[in-house]
XYZ file of C-alpha atoms in Angstrom:
89
model
C -7.173 -1.933 9.695
C -6.865 -2.582 5.961
C -9.151 0.016 4.843
C -7.753 2.739 6.881
C -4.061 1.999 6.148
C -5.225 1.866 2.374
C -6.986 5.328 2.455
C -4.461 6.866 4.807
C -1.078 5.637 3.711
C -1.389 4.142 0.263
C -4.315 6.273 -1.612
C -2.507 9.517 -0.504
C 0.843 8.729 -2.088
C -0.498 9.398 -5.737
C -1.756 12.976 -4.852
C 1.259 13.851 -2.995
C 3.767 13.170 -5.483
C 1.519 14.494 -8.175
C 1.403 18.019 -6.218
C 5.285 17.695 -5.611
C 5.950 17.161 -9.160
C 3.858 19.918 -10.303
C 5.828 22.295 -7.510
C 9.065 21.356 -9.203
C 8.214 23.057 -12.220
C 7.630 26.340 -10.651
C 10.226 29.123 -10.462
C 10.025 29.152 -6.595
C 11.467 25.392 -6.727
C 14.499 26.757 -8.387
C 15.032 29.366 -5.532
C 15.210 26.434 -2.806
C 18.569 24.974 -1.786
C 19.564 21.671 -2.872
C 19.876 20.195 0.559
C 16.239 21.039 1.135
C 15.120 19.444 -1.872
C 17.285 16.690 -1.052
C 15.526 16.284 2.399
C 11.908 16.586 0.862
C 12.365 14.008 -1.839
C 14.544 11.360 0.302
C 12.471 11.794 3.582
C 9.421 10.841 1.664
C 10.221 8.169 -0.935
C 11.265 5.687 1.483
C 8.513 5.883 3.878
C 5.956 5.483 0.823
C 7.881 2.494 -0.224
C 7.722 1.084 3.288
C 4.142 1.738 3.540
C 3.597 -0.175 0.247
C 5.773 -2.889 1.587
C 3.834 -2.997 4.844
C 0.519 -2.929 2.958
C 1.288 -5.965 1.005
C 2.662 -7.795 4.435
C -0.950 -7.074 5.751
C -2.842 -8.204 2.754
C -0.775 -11.529 2.668
C -1.727 -12.106 6.599
C -5.340 -11.251 5.961
C -5.215 -14.005 2.839
C -3.824 -16.509 5.092
C -6.499 -16.088 7.685
C -9.204 -16.188 5.102
C -7.817 -19.459 3.482
C -7.535 -21.068 7.056
C -10.963 -20.035 7.786
C -12.435 -21.561 4.428
C -10.409 -24.737 5.242
C -11.937 -25.329 8.636
C -15.741 -24.254 8.066
C -17.397 -23.932 11.410
C -14.110 -23.682 13.500
C -13.925 -20.762 16.030
C -11.699 -17.993 15.280
C -9.109 -18.899 17.885
C -8.828 -22.353 16.064
C -8.359 -20.691 12.829
C -5.767 -18.315 14.445
C -3.801 -20.812 15.978
C -3.532 -22.851 12.559
C -2.558 -19.713 10.893
C 0.281 -19.205 13.554
C 1.520 -22.586 13.383
C 1.994 -22.290 9.876
C 4.132 -18.973 10.062
C 6.843 -20.964 11.928
């Protein structure tokens, strides 16, 4: 999950905005109405911020599970997940 989310949602942010920025300096960009420019920017930016936020949440959950697994060597998976779940509340 982490690898796919990172590759599909996080890594693609940089090329997307690089291409977008390069297109903003073309003469065609000046021909586009302001409302469409607004829609283009303000529909993408919040989603990118949310993706970064969610990725941070996913990383925190994984770190909790890994720390719990290390602190209880030899424990079964269900025991480790139960320990993590009780700490969340």
